[in-house]
CSV table of C-alpha atoms in Angstrom, one decimal:
chain,number,residue,atom,x,y,z
X,201,UNK,CA,15.3,3.0,5.3
X,202,UNK,CA,15.5,2.0,1.6
X,203,UNK,CA,17.0,4.6,-0.7
X,204,UNK,CA,14.5,6.9,-2.5
X,205,UNK,CA,15.1,5.4,-5.9
X,206,UNK,CA,12.0,3.6,-7.1
X,207,UNK,CA,11.3,1.0,-9.8
X,208,UNK,CA,9.4,2.1,-12.9
X,209,UNK,CA,5.7,1.5,-13.0
X,210,UNK,CA,3.9,0.5,-16.3
X,211,UNK,CA,2.0,2.9,-18.5
X,212,UNK,CA,0.8,0.2,-20.9
X,213,UNK,CA,2.0,-3.3,-20.4
X,214,UNK,CA,-0.7,-5.9,-20.6
X,215,UNK,CA,0.4,-9.3,-19.4
X,216,UNK,CA,0.6,-12.2,-21.8
X,217,UNK,CA,-2.1,-14.8,-21.0
X,218,UNK,CA,0.5,-17.5,-20.3
X,219,UNK,CA,2.2,-15.3,-17.6
X,220,UNK,CA,-1.2,-14.5,-16.2
X,221,UNK,CA,-2.2,-18.1,-15.8
X,222,UNK,CA,1.2,-18.9,-14.2
X,223,UNK,CA,1.4,-16.1,-11.7
X,224,UNK,CA,-2.2,-14.8,-11.1
X,225,UNK,CA,-2.7,-16.8,-7.9
X,226,UNK,CA,-4.6,-15.9,-4.7
X,227,UNK,CA,-2.5,-13.8,-2.4
X,228,UNK,CA,-2.6,-11.0,0.3
X,229,UNK,CA,-2.9,-7.3,-0.5
X,230,UNK,CA,-0.2,-6.7,2.1
X,231,UNK,CA,-1.8,-3.8,4.0
X,232,UNK,CA,0.2,-5.5,6.8
X,233,UNK,CA,2.7,-8.2,7.3
X,234,UNK,CA,2.1,-10.7,8.8
X,235,UNK,CA,-1.5,-10.5,7.4
X,236,UNK,CA,-4.5,-10.4,9.6
X,237,UNK,CA,-5.3,-14.0,9.1
X,238,UNK,CA,-2.2,-14.8,11.1
X,239,UNK,CA,-3.4,-12.9,14.2
X,240,UNK,CA,-3.9,-15.2,17.2
X,241,UNK,CA,-6.2,-15.1,20.2
X,242,UNK,CA,-3.2,-15.7,22.5
X,243,UNK,CA,-2.5,-12.0,22.0
X,244,UNK,CA,-5.2,-10.2,23.9
X,245,UNK,CA,-6.2,-7.0,25.6
X,246,UNK,CA,-3.5,-7.2,28.3
X,247,UNK,CA,-0.8,-7.5,25.6
X,248,UNK,CA,-2.3,-4.5,23.8
X,249,UNK,CA,-2.4,-2.5,27.0
X,250,UNK,CA,1.3,-3.2,27.6
X,251,UNK,CA,2.1,-2.0,24.0
X,252,UNK,CA,0.2,1.3,24.7
X,253,UNK,CA,2.1,1.7,28.0
X,254,UNK,CA,5.4,1.3,26.3
X,255,UNK,CA,4.4,4.0,23.8
X,256,UNK,CA,3.4,6.2,26.7
X,257,UNK,CA,6.8,5.7,28.3
X,258,UNK,CA,8.5,6.8,25.1
X,259,UNK,CA,7.0,10.3,25.7
X,260,UNK,CA,7.9,13.0,23.2
X,261,UNK,CA,10.1,10.6,21.2
X,262,UNK,CA,7.0,8.7,19.9
X,263,UNK,CA,5.9,10.1,16.5
X,264,UNK,CA,2.3,11.3,16.2
X,265,UNK,CA,-0.4,8.7,16.1
X,266,UNK,CA,-2.8,7.8,13.3
X,267,UNK,CA,-6.4,7.3,14.4
X,268,UNK,CA,-8.9,5.0,12.6
X,269,UNK,CA,-12.5,4.9,13.6
X,270,UNK,CA,-14.7,2.1,12.2
X,271,UNK,CA,-18.4,3.0,11.7
X,272,UNK,CA,-20.0,-0.3,10.7
X,273,UNK,CA,-23.5,0.7,9.7
X,274,UNK,CA,-25.0,0.9,6.1
X,275,UNK,CA,-28.5,1.6,5.0
X,276,UNK,CA,-28.4,-0.9,2.2
X,277,UNK,CA,-26.4,-4.0,1.2
X,278,UNK,CA,-23.9,-3.8,-1.7
X,279,UNK,CA,-23.4,-7.4,-2.9
X,280,UNK,CA,-19.7,-7.1,-3.6
X,281,UNK,CA,-18.8,-5.8,-0.1
X,282,UNK,CA,-16.3,-7.7,2.1
X,283,UNK,CA,-16.2,-5.0,4.8
X,284,UNK,CA,-17.3,-5.6,8.4
X,285,UNK,CA,-20.7,-3.9,8.3
X,286,UNK,CA,-24.2,-3.9,9.8
X,287,UNK,CA,-27.1,-3.2,7.4
X,288,UNK,CA,-29.9,-1.4,9.2
X,289,UNK,CA,-32.3,1.5,8.8
X,290,UNK,CA,-32.6,1.9,12.6
X,291,UNK,CA,-30.8,5.2,13.1
X,292,UNK,CA,-30.8,4.9,16.9
X,293,UNK,CA,-28.2,2.2,16.6
X,294,UNK,CA,-25.7,4.9,15.6
X,295,UNK,CA,-26.2,6.8,18.9
X,296,UNK,CA,-25.8,3.6,20.9
X,297,UNK,CA,-22.6,2.8,19.1
X,298,UNK,CA,-21.2,6.3,19.9
X,299,UNK,CA,-21.7,5.7,23.6
X,300,UNK,CA,-19.6,2.5,23.4
X,301,UNK,CA,-16.9,4.3,21.3
X,302,UNK,CA,-16.7,6.8,24.2
X,303,UNK,CA,-16.1,3.9,26.6
X,304,UNK,CA,-13.4,2.5,24.4
X,305,UNK,CA,-11.6,5.8,24.0
X,306,UNK,CA,-11.5,6.2,27.7
X,307,UNK,CA,-9.9,2.8,28.1
X,308,UNK,CA,-7.4,3.5,25.5
X,309,UNK,CA,-6.5,6.9,27.0
X,310,UNK,CA,-6.1,5.3,30.4
X,311,UNK,CA,-3.2,3.3,29.1
X,312,UNK,CA,-1.9,5.8,26.5
X,313,UNK,CA,-2.2,9.0,28.4
X,314,UNK,CA,-4.6,11.8,27.6
X,315,UNK,CA,-3.6,14.3,24.9
X,316,UNK,CA,-1.3,11.9,23.0
X,317,UNK,CA,-0.4,13.6,19.7
X,318,UNK,CA,-2.4,12.6,16.7
X,319,UNK,CA,-1.4,13.5,13.2
X,320,UNK,CA,-4.0,11.7,11.1
X,321,UNK,CA,-7.6,10.7,11.4
X,322,UNK,CA,-9.6,8.4,9.1
X,323,UNK,CA,-13.3,7.4,9.5
X,324,UNK,CA,-14.2,4.3,7.6
X,325,UNK,CA,-16.8,1.6,7.5
X,326,UNK,CA,-19.5,0.6,6.6
X,327,UNK,CA,-20.7,4.1,5.9
X,328,UNK,CA,-19.5,6.8,8.4
X,329,UNK,CA,-22.1,9.1,6.9
X,330,UNK,CA,-24.8,6.8,8.4
X,331,UNK,CA,-24.2,9.0,11.5
X,332,UNK,CA,-26.0,12.3,11.2
X,333,UNK,CA,-24.2,15.6,11.6
X,334,UNK,CA,-24.8,16.0,15.3
X,335,UNK,CA,-23.5,12.5,15.9
X,336,UNK,CA,-20.4,13.1,13.8
X,337,UNK,CA,-19.9,16.3,15.8
X,338,UNK,CA,-20.2,14.4,19.0
X,339,UNK,CA,-17.6,11.9,17.8
X,340,UNK,CA,-15.2,14.6,16.8
X,341,UNK,CA,-15.6,16.4,20.1
X,342,UNK,CA,-14.8,13.1,21.9
X,343,UNK,CA,-11.6,12.7,19.9
X,344,UNK,CA,-10.5,16.2,20.4
X,345,UNK,CA,-11.0,15.9,24.2
X,346,UNK,CA,-8.9,12.8,24.2
X,347,UNK,CA,-6.1,13.4,21.7
X,348,UNK,CA,-4.0,16.5,20.8
X,349,UNK,CA,-4.4,16.9,17.0
X,350,UNK,CA,-1.5,18.3,15.0
X,351,UNK,CA,-2.6,21.5,13.2
X,352,UNK,CA,-3.0,20.9,9.5
X,353,UNK,CA,-3.1,17.1,9.8
X,354,UNK,CA,-5.1,14.8,7.6
X,355,UNK,CA,-8.8,14.4,8.6
X,356,UNK,CA,-10.5,12.1,6.1
X,357,UNK,CA,-13.8,10.4,5.9
X,358,UNK,CA,-15.4,7.8,3.5
X,359,UNK,CA,-18.5,9.0,1.8
X,360,UNK,CA,-21.4,7.0,0.5
X,361,UNK,CA,-22.7,9.5,-2.2
X,362,UNK,CA,-26.3,8.3,-1.6
X,363,UNK,CA,-26.2,9.6,2.0
X,364,UNK,CA,-25.0,13.2,1.6
X,365,UNK,CA,-25.8,16.4,-0.2
X,366,UNK,CA,-23.9,19.7,-0.5
X,367,UNK,CA,-25.1,20.9,2.9
X,368,UNK,CA,-23.8,17.8,4.6
X,369,UNK,CA,-20.4,18.2,2.9
X,370,UNK,CA,-20.3,21.8,4.2
X,371,UNK,CA,-21.0,20.4,7.7
X,372,UNK,CA,-18.2,17.9,7.4
X,373,UNK,CA,-15.9,20.7,6.4
X,374,UNK,CA,-17.0,22.7,9.5
X,375,UNK,CA,-16.2,19.7,11.6
X,376,UNK,CA,-12.6,19.8,10.4
X,377,UNK,CA,-12.5,17.1,7.7
X,378,UNK,CA,-10.2,18.1,4.8
X,379,UNK,CA,-10.2,14.9,2.8
X,380,UNK,CA,-13.1,12.9,1.3
X,381,UNK,CA,-13.3,9.5,-0.3
X,382,UNK,CA,-16.4,8.8,-2.5
X,383,UNK,CA,-17.4,5.2,-3.0
X,384,UNK,CA,-18.3,5.0,-6.8
X,385,UNK,CA,-17.2,1.5,-7.8
X,386,UNK,CA,-18.6,1.8,-11.4
X,387,UNK,CA,-20.9,4.3,-13.3
X,388,UNK,CA,-22.5,1.7,-15.6
X,389,UNK,CA,-26.2,1.3,-14.7
X,390,UNK,CA,-26.1,-2.5,-15.5
X,391,UNK,CA,-23.2,-3.1,-13.2
X,392,UNK,CA,-24.8,-1.0,-10.5
X,393,UNK,CA,-27.9,-3.1,-10.7
X,394,UNK,CA,-25.9,-6.3,-10.5
X,395,UNK,CA,-24.2,-5.2,-7.3
X,396,UNK,CA,-27.2,-3.5,-5.7
X,397,UNK,CA,-25.7,0.0,-5.6
X,398,UNK,CA,-27.7,2.5,-7.7
X,399,UNK,CA,-26.2,6.0,-7.8
X,400,UNK,CA,-26.4,8.1,-10.9
X,401,UNK,CA,-23.2,9.7,-12.2
X,402,UNK,CA,-24.8,13.1,-12.0
X,403,UNK,CA,-25.1,12.7,-8.3
X,404,UNK,CA,-21.4,12.1,-7.9
X,405,UNK,CA,-20.5,15.0,-10.2
X,406,UNK,CA,-22.7,17.4,-8.3
X,407,UNK,CA,-21.1,16.3,-5.0
X,408,UNK,CA,-17.6,16.7,-6.4
X,409,UNK,CA,-18.3,20.2,-7.5
X,410,UNK,CA,-19.7,21.1,-4.1
X,411,UNK,CA,-16.6,19.6,-2.4
X,412,UNK,CA,-14.3,21.6,-4.5
X,413,UNK,CA,-16.2,24.8,-3.8
X,414,UNK,CA,-15.9,24.0,-0.1
X,415,UNK,CA,-12.1,23.7,-0.4
X,416,UNK,CA,-11.5,20.1,0.6
X,417,UNK,CA,-7.7,19.5,0.2
X,418,UNK,CA,-8.0,16.1,-1.5
X,419,UNK,CA,-10.9,14.0,-2.9
X,420,UNK,CA,-10.5,10.3,-3.7
X,421,UNK,CA,-12.8,8.1,-5.7
X,422,UNK,CA,-13.0,4.3,-5.2
X,423,UNK,CA,-13.4,2.1,-8.3
X,424,UNK,CA,-13.6,-1.7,-8.6
X,425,UNK,CA,-12.8,-3.8,-11.7
X,426,UNK,CA,-13.9,-7.4,-12.1
X,427,UNK,CA,-17.5,-6.7,-11.0
X,428,UNK,CA,-20.4,-8.6,-12.6
X,429,UNK,CA,-21.6,-7.4,-16.0
X,430,UNK,CA,-18.4,-5.3,-16.5
X,431,UNK,CA,-16.8,-5.6,-19.9
X,432,UNK,CA,-14.1,-3.7,-21.8
X,433,UNK,CA,-16.5,-1.2,-23.3
X,434,UNK,CA,-18.5,-0.4,-20.2
X,435,UNK,CA,-15.3,0.0,-18.1
X,436,UNK,CA,-13.8,2.3,-20.8
X,437,UNK,CA,-16.9,4.5,-20.4
X,438,UNK,CA,-16.5,4.6,-16.6
X,439,UNK,CA,-12.9,5.6,-17.0
X,440,UNK,CA,-13.8,8.4,-19.4
X,441,UNK,CA,-16.3,9.7,-16.8
X,442,UNK,CA,-13.7,9.5,-14.1
X,443,UNK,CA,-11.2,11.5,-16.1
X,444,UNK,CA,-13.9,14.1,-16.6
X,445,UNK,CA,-14.6,14.1,-12.9
X,446,UNK,CA,-10.9,14.4,-12.2
X,447,UNK,CA,-10.6,13.5,-8.5
X,448,UNK,CA,-7.2,14.1,-6.8
X,449,UNK,CA,-6.8,10.4,-6.1
X,450,UNK,CA,-8.2,7.2,-7.5
X,451,UNK,CA,-8.2,3.8,-5.7
X,452,UNK,CA,-8.8,1.0,-8.2
X,453,UNK,CA,-9.4,-2.3,-6.5
X,454,UNK,CA,-9.7,-5.8,-7.9
X,455,UNK,CA,-13.0,-7.4,-6.9
X,456,UNK,CA,-12.4,-10.5,-4.9
X,457,UNK,CA,-15.2,-13.0,-5.3
X,458,UNK,CA,-15.1,-15.1,-2.2
X,459,UNK,CA,-18.7,-16.1,-1.5
X,460,UNK,CA,-17.7,-18.8,0.8
X,461,UNK,CA,-16.3,-16.1,3.2
X,462,UNK,CA,-18.6,-13.2,2.5
X,463,UNK,CA,-22.3,-14.0,2.4
X,464,UNK,CA,-23.5,-11.0,0.4
X,465,UNK,CA,-21.4,-12.1,-2.5
X,466,UNK,CA,-23.6,-15.2,-2.9
X,467,UNK,CA,-26.1,-12.9,-4.6
X,468,UNK,CA,-23.7,-12.3,-7.4
X,469,UNK,CA,-24.1,-14.6,-10.4
X,470,UNK,CA,-20.6,-16.0,-11.0
X,471,UNK,CA,-21.3,-16.4,-14.7
X,472,UNK,CA,-21.6,-12.6,-15.0
X,473,UNK,CA,-18.1,-12.0,-13.7
X,474,UNK,CA,-15.4,-11.1,-16.3
X,475,UNK,CA,-12.8,-13.7,-16.9
X,476,UNK,CA,-9.1,-13.3,-15.9
X,477,UNK,CA,-8.1,-12.1,-19.4
X,478,UNK,CA,-10.8,-9.4,-19.3
X,479,UNK,CA,-9.8,-8.3,-15.8
X,480,UNK,CA,-6.1,-7.8,-16.8
X,481,UNK,CA,-7.2,-5.8,-19.9
X,482,UNK,CA,-9.4,-3.6,-17.7
X,483,UNK,CA,-6.5,-3.0,-15.4
X,484,UNK,CA,-4.1,-2.2,-18.3
X,485,UNK,CA,-6.8,0.1,-19.8
X,486,UNK,CA,-7.2,1.9,-16.5
X,487,UNK,CA,-3.4,2.4,-16.2
X,488,UNK,CA,-3.2,3.7,-19.8
X,489,UNK,CA,-6.3,5.9,-19.7
X,490,UNK,CA,-5.5,7.5,-16.4
X,491,UNK,CA,-1.9,8.1,-17.0
X,492,UNK,CA,-2.8,9.6,-20.4
X,493,UNK,CA,-5.1,11.9,-18.5
X,494,UNK,CA,-2.1,13.0,-16.3
X,495,UNK,CA,-2.4,10.7,-13.3
X,496,UNK,CA,0.6,9.1,-11.7
X,497,UNK,CA,0.3,5.4,-11.2
X,498,UNK,CA,1.3,5.0,-7.6
X,499,UNK,CA,1.3,1.3,-7.5
X,500,UNK,CA,-1.1,-1.7,-7.5
X,501,UNK,CA,-4.4,0.1,-6.9
X,502,UNK,CA,-3.7,3.8,-6.5
X,503,UNK,CA,-3.4,6.8,-8.8
X,504,UNK,CA,-2.9,10.5,-8.0
X,505,UNK,CA,-2.5,13.8,-9.8
X,506,UNK,CA,1.2,14.8,-10.0
X,507,UNK,CA,1.0,17.5,-7.3
X,508,UNK,CA,-0.9,15.3,-4.8
X,509,UNK,CA,1.1,14.4,-1.7
X,510,UNK,CA,0.7,10.7,-2.7
X,511,UNK,CA,2.4,11.3,-6.0
X,512,UNK,CA,5.1,13.4,-4.4
X,513,UNK,CA,5.8,10.7,-1.8
X,514,UNK,CA,6.1,8.1,-4.7
X,515,UNK,CA,8.7,10.2,-6.5
X,516,UNK,CA,10.6,10.8,-3.3
X,517,UNK,CA,10.6,7.2,-2.1
X,518,UNK,CA,8.5,8.0,1.0
X,519,UNK,CA,5.4,6.0,0.1
X,520,UNK,CA,4.0,3.8,2.9
X,521,UNK,CA,1.3,1.1,3.0
X,522,UNK,CA,-1.0,0.4,5.9
X,523,UNK,CA,-4.5,-0.8,6.5
X,524,UNK,CA,-6.1,2.0,4.4
X,525,UNK,CA,-3.8,1.2,1.4
X,526,UNK,CA,-1.1,3.5,0.2
X,527,UNK,CA,-0.3,6.6,2.2
X,528,UNK,CA,2.2,9.3,2.9
X,529,UNK,CA,2.5,9.3,6.7
X,530,UNK,CA,5.8,8.3,8.3
X,531,UNK,CA,5.8,4.8,9.6
X,532,UNK,CA,4.2,4.9,13.1
X,533,UNK,CA,1.5,3.7,15.4
X,534,UNK,CA,-2.2,3.4,14.5
X,535,UNK,CA,-4.9,3.4,17.1
X,536,UNK,CA,-8.0,1.6,15.8
X,537,UNK,CA,-11.4,2.4,17.5
X,538,UNK,CA,-14.6,0.5,16.9
X,539,UNK,CA,-15.8,-2.9,16.1
X,540,UNK,CA,-13.3,-5.0,14.1
X,541,UNK,CA,-10.7,-2.2,14.0
X,542,UNK,CA,-7.1,-3.3,13.4
X,543,UNK,CA,-4.3,-1.3,15.0
X,544,UNK,CA,-0.6,-1.2,15.1
X,545,UNK,CA,1.4,-0.2,18.1
X,546,UNK,CA,5.2,-0.8,18.3
X,547,UNK,CA,6.0,-4.3,17.1
X,548,UNK,CA,2.4,-5.5,17.6
X,549,UNK,CA,-0.9,-5.7,15.7
X,550,UNK,CA,-4.3,-6.0,17.4
X,551,UNK,CA,-7.9,-6.4,16.4
X,552,UNK,CA,-11.1,-5.6,18.1
X,553,UNK,CA,-14.1,-7.9,18.4
X,554,UNK,CA,-15.8,-8.4,15.0
X,555,UNK,CA,-19.4,-8.5,16.2
X,556,UNK,CA,-21.3,-5.7,17.9
X,557,UNK,CA,-22.5,-8.0,20.6
X,558,UNK,CA,-19.0,-9.1,21.6
X,559,UNK,CA,-17.7,-5.5,21.3
X,560,UNK,CA,-20.4,-4.2,23.5
X,561,UNK,CA,-20.1,-7.0,26.0
X,562,UNK,CA,-16.3,-6.5,26.5
X,563,UNK,CA,-16.8,-2.8,27.0
X,564,UNK,CA,-19.6,-3.4,29.5
X,565,UNK,CA,-17.1,-5.4,31.5
X,566,UNK,CA,-14.7,-2.4,31.4
X,567,UNK,CA,-12.2,-4.3,29.2
X,568,UNK,CA,-10.5,-3.2,26.0
X,569,UNK,CA,-12.3,-5.0,23.2
X,570,UNK,CA,-9.1,-6.5,21.7
X,571,UNK,CA,-9.7,-10.2,21.0
X,572,UNK,CA,-6.6,-11.1,18.9
X,573,UNK,CA,-3.4,-9.8,17.5
X,574,UNK,CA,0.3,-10.6,17.1
X,575,UNK,CA,3.7,-9.6,18.6
X,576,UNK,CA,6.1,-9.5,15.7
X,577,UNK,CA,9.3,-11.5,15.7
X,578,UNK,CA,12.6,-10.2,14.4
X,579,UNK,CA,12.0,-12.4,11.3
X,580,UNK,CA,8.5,-10.8,10.9
X,581,UNK,CA,10.0,-7.3,11.1
X,582,UNK,CA,12.6,-8.1,8.5
X,583,UNK,CA,10.2,-9.7,6.1
X,584,UNK,CA,7.7,-6.8,6.6
X,585,UNK,CA,10.4,-4.3,5.6
X,586,UNK,CA,11.2,-6.4,2.5
X,587,UNK,CA,7.6,-6.8,1.4
X,588,UNK,CA,6.7,-3.1,2.0
X,589,UNK,CA,9.8,-2.0,0.0
X,590,UNK,CA,8.6,-4.1,-2.9
X,591,UNK,CA,5.0,-2.9,-2.6
X,592,UNK,CA,5.9,0.8,-2.2
X,593,UNK,CA,9.1,1.2,-4.1
X,594,UNK,CA,9.5,-1.9,-6.2
X,595,UNK,CA,13.1,-2.3,-5.1
X,596,UNK,CA,15.0,-3.9,-2.2
X,597,UNK,CA,18.6,-2.9,-1.6
X,598,UNK,CA,20.3,-5.9,0.0
X,599,UNK,CA,23.1,-4.0,1.7
X,600,UNK,CA,20.9,-1.5,3.3
X,601,UNK,CA,18.4,-4.1,4.5
X,602,UNK,CA,21.1,-6.5,5.7
X,603,UNK,CA,22.8,-3.7,7.7
X,604,UNK,CA,19.6,-2.7,9.3
X,605,UNK,CA,18.9,-6.2,10.6
X,606,UNK,CA,22.5,-7.4,10.9
X,607,UNK,CA,22.1,-10.3,8.5
X,608,UNK,CA,23.7,-11.6,5.4
X,609,UNK,CA,20.7,-10.8,3.2
X,610,UNK,CA,21.4,-13.1,0.3
X,611,UNK,CA,22.2,-16.0,2.6
X,612,UNK,CA,19.2,-15.3,4.8
X,613,UNK,CA,16.9,-15.4,1.8
X,614,UNK,CA,18.7,-18.0,-0.3
X,615,UNK,CA,15.5,-20.1,-0.6
X,616,UNK,CA,13.5,-17.1,-1.7
X,617,UNK,CA,16.0,-16.1,-4.3
X,618,UNK,CA,15.8,-19.6,-5.8
X,619,UNK,CA,12.0,-19.3,-5.9
X,620,UNK,CA,12.3,-16.0,-7.8
X,621,UNK,CA,13.9,-17.9,-10.7
X,622,UNK,CA,10.8,-18.2,-12.9
X,623,UNK,CA,10.0,-14.5,-12.3
X,624,UNK,CA,13.5,-13.6,-13.4
X,625,UNK,CA,13.2,-15.8,-16.4
X,626,UNK,CA,9.9,-14.1,-17.5
X,627,UNK,CA,11.2,-10.6,-16.9
X,628,UNK,CA,9.0,-9.8,-14.0
X,629,UNK,CA,11.9,-8.9,-11.7
X,630,UNK,CA,15.6,-8.1,-12.1
X,631,UNK,CA,18.0,-9.7,-9.6
X,632,UNK,CA,21.6,-8.4,-9.2
X,633,UNK,CA,24.3,-8.9,-6.6
X,634,UNK,CA,23.0,-5.8,-4.7
X,635,UNK,CA,19.3,-5.4,-5.3
X,636,UNK,CA,16.0,-6.8,-6.5
X,637,UNK,CA,13.9,-4.6,-8.8
X,638,UNK,CA,10.3,-5.2,-10.0
X,639,UNK,CA,10.0,-4.5,-13.8
X,640,UNK,CA,7.2,-2.7,-15.6
X,641,UNK,CA,5.4,-6.0,-16.4
X,642,UNK,CA,6.2,-7.4,-12.9
X,643,UNK,CA,4.4,-4.4,-11.3
X,644,UNK,CA,1.1,-6.0,-12.4
X,645,UNK,CA,2.1,-9.0,-10.2
X,646,UNK,CA,3.9,-7.2,-7.4
X,647,UNK,CA,1.8,-9.0,-4.8
X,648,UNK,CA,3.0,-12.3,-6.3
X,649,UNK,CA,6.6,-11.1,-6.0
X,650,UNK,CA,6.0,-10.1,-2.4
X,651,UNK,CA,4.5,-13.5,-1.6
X,652,UNK,CA,7.9,-15.1,-2.3
X,653,UNK,CA,9.1,-13.5,1.0
X,654,UNK,CA,6.0,-14.3,3.0
X,655,UNK,CA,6.8,-17.4,5.1
X,656,UNK,CA,3.1,-17.7,6.2
X,657,UNK,CA,1.0,-17.8,3.1
X,658,UNK,CA,2.2,-20.8,1.1
X,659,UNK,CA,-0.5,-23.1,2.5
X,660,UNK,CA,-3.3,-20.5,2.8
X,661,UNK,CA,-3.6,-18.8,-0.5
X,662,UNK,CA,-7.2,-19.9,-1.2
X,663,UNK,CA,-8.5,-17.5,1.5
X,664,UNK,CA,-7.2,-14.5,-0.5
X,665,UNK,CA,-8.2,-12.7,-3.7
X,666,UNK,CA,-6.3,-13.3,-6.9
X,667,UNK,CA,-3.4,-10.9,-7.4
X,668,UNK,CA,-4.8,-9.4,-10.7
């Protein structure tokens, strides 16, 4: 483990344009390393089953699982979206999907053992609230029959504000959910029109008040900067409304315009997108306005109120990063259920089939729906620890990391240290004989710093979003 000391994060440090042009390159978000584009079909369901069996053999020594359930359905199309989703108004498709989820759970449990301990649950999508309350109740009953949930653990669900009201929030609380994440993206009507997601601010404020009355432990709001028709003034107004709303956490993502990969984005007019300089100003403004309002800048794309567990973990050097972004759970295994779900068990990653037809077909055959993945090498594991230390704490201690992997750290990464030269010269990182520290300005480009240690991405950057 890396010591708890963490690098400082910026309050107000807009990047000079010349640095932006030099280092704002396409790169991964590092919710995993290696990244999902490196998964291979040579890793399949049998490999995943063996990983589950190894975890089962560990017995009580295995830490509690995290569970992720992907619900792909949405009632309408948001043009910016890069998620795996199915846009439909046919509600019966949700019930069919639940039947197949039950089959997958049974196949997982057959390898893992019934009543494996689960400490965390997250429902994502798509829009999990596409399912009605009875269907969500059926899903929760299935999970509780199959896993032993730790009392007081996190139970979170992503919410499309257009699909719920106060009564539905009350029903979610009754089902055991204690954390909510509202998809807001932007409050400006012009921006909402440009991305085909109309939801009045008053609707979100009303739901937030209801959620607080119901006693949800934590409420997150998702925002996106870099959307079409956004500008400095409109984004400032959205930030002011967010500060008034005062959620416990804020996830602020950079819009990645990749229309060649994501068909819905072809409906966005590229000329309406803010330029790189405006994007970095919006990011700097968000950091300034939110920290002035009392939020802690967790890193890259997350903010939290000072007493939120995420902020506490940041101060104590316990921050983690996984497929849902920054989190607080101890590093452990993630079981992903549903179409396209990505899981992590031991030193492996796995991904389910991305299309419903293939997902259903594999389950009809009685097979786990894993279609690709990766068994991590020792080099992968070392580089993953380095990259996650940079992303979560902004610091790598060479002696601690070298001892953990029995390597001469500086010799092992001599090529990478040489590649850091321009970043050192520009003051983005500080390099000493014993550690590497990301500076305040460097935190804007922490993904670019992490990329130096990524041996896979040098030839594949164009498939990623830009780092700012």
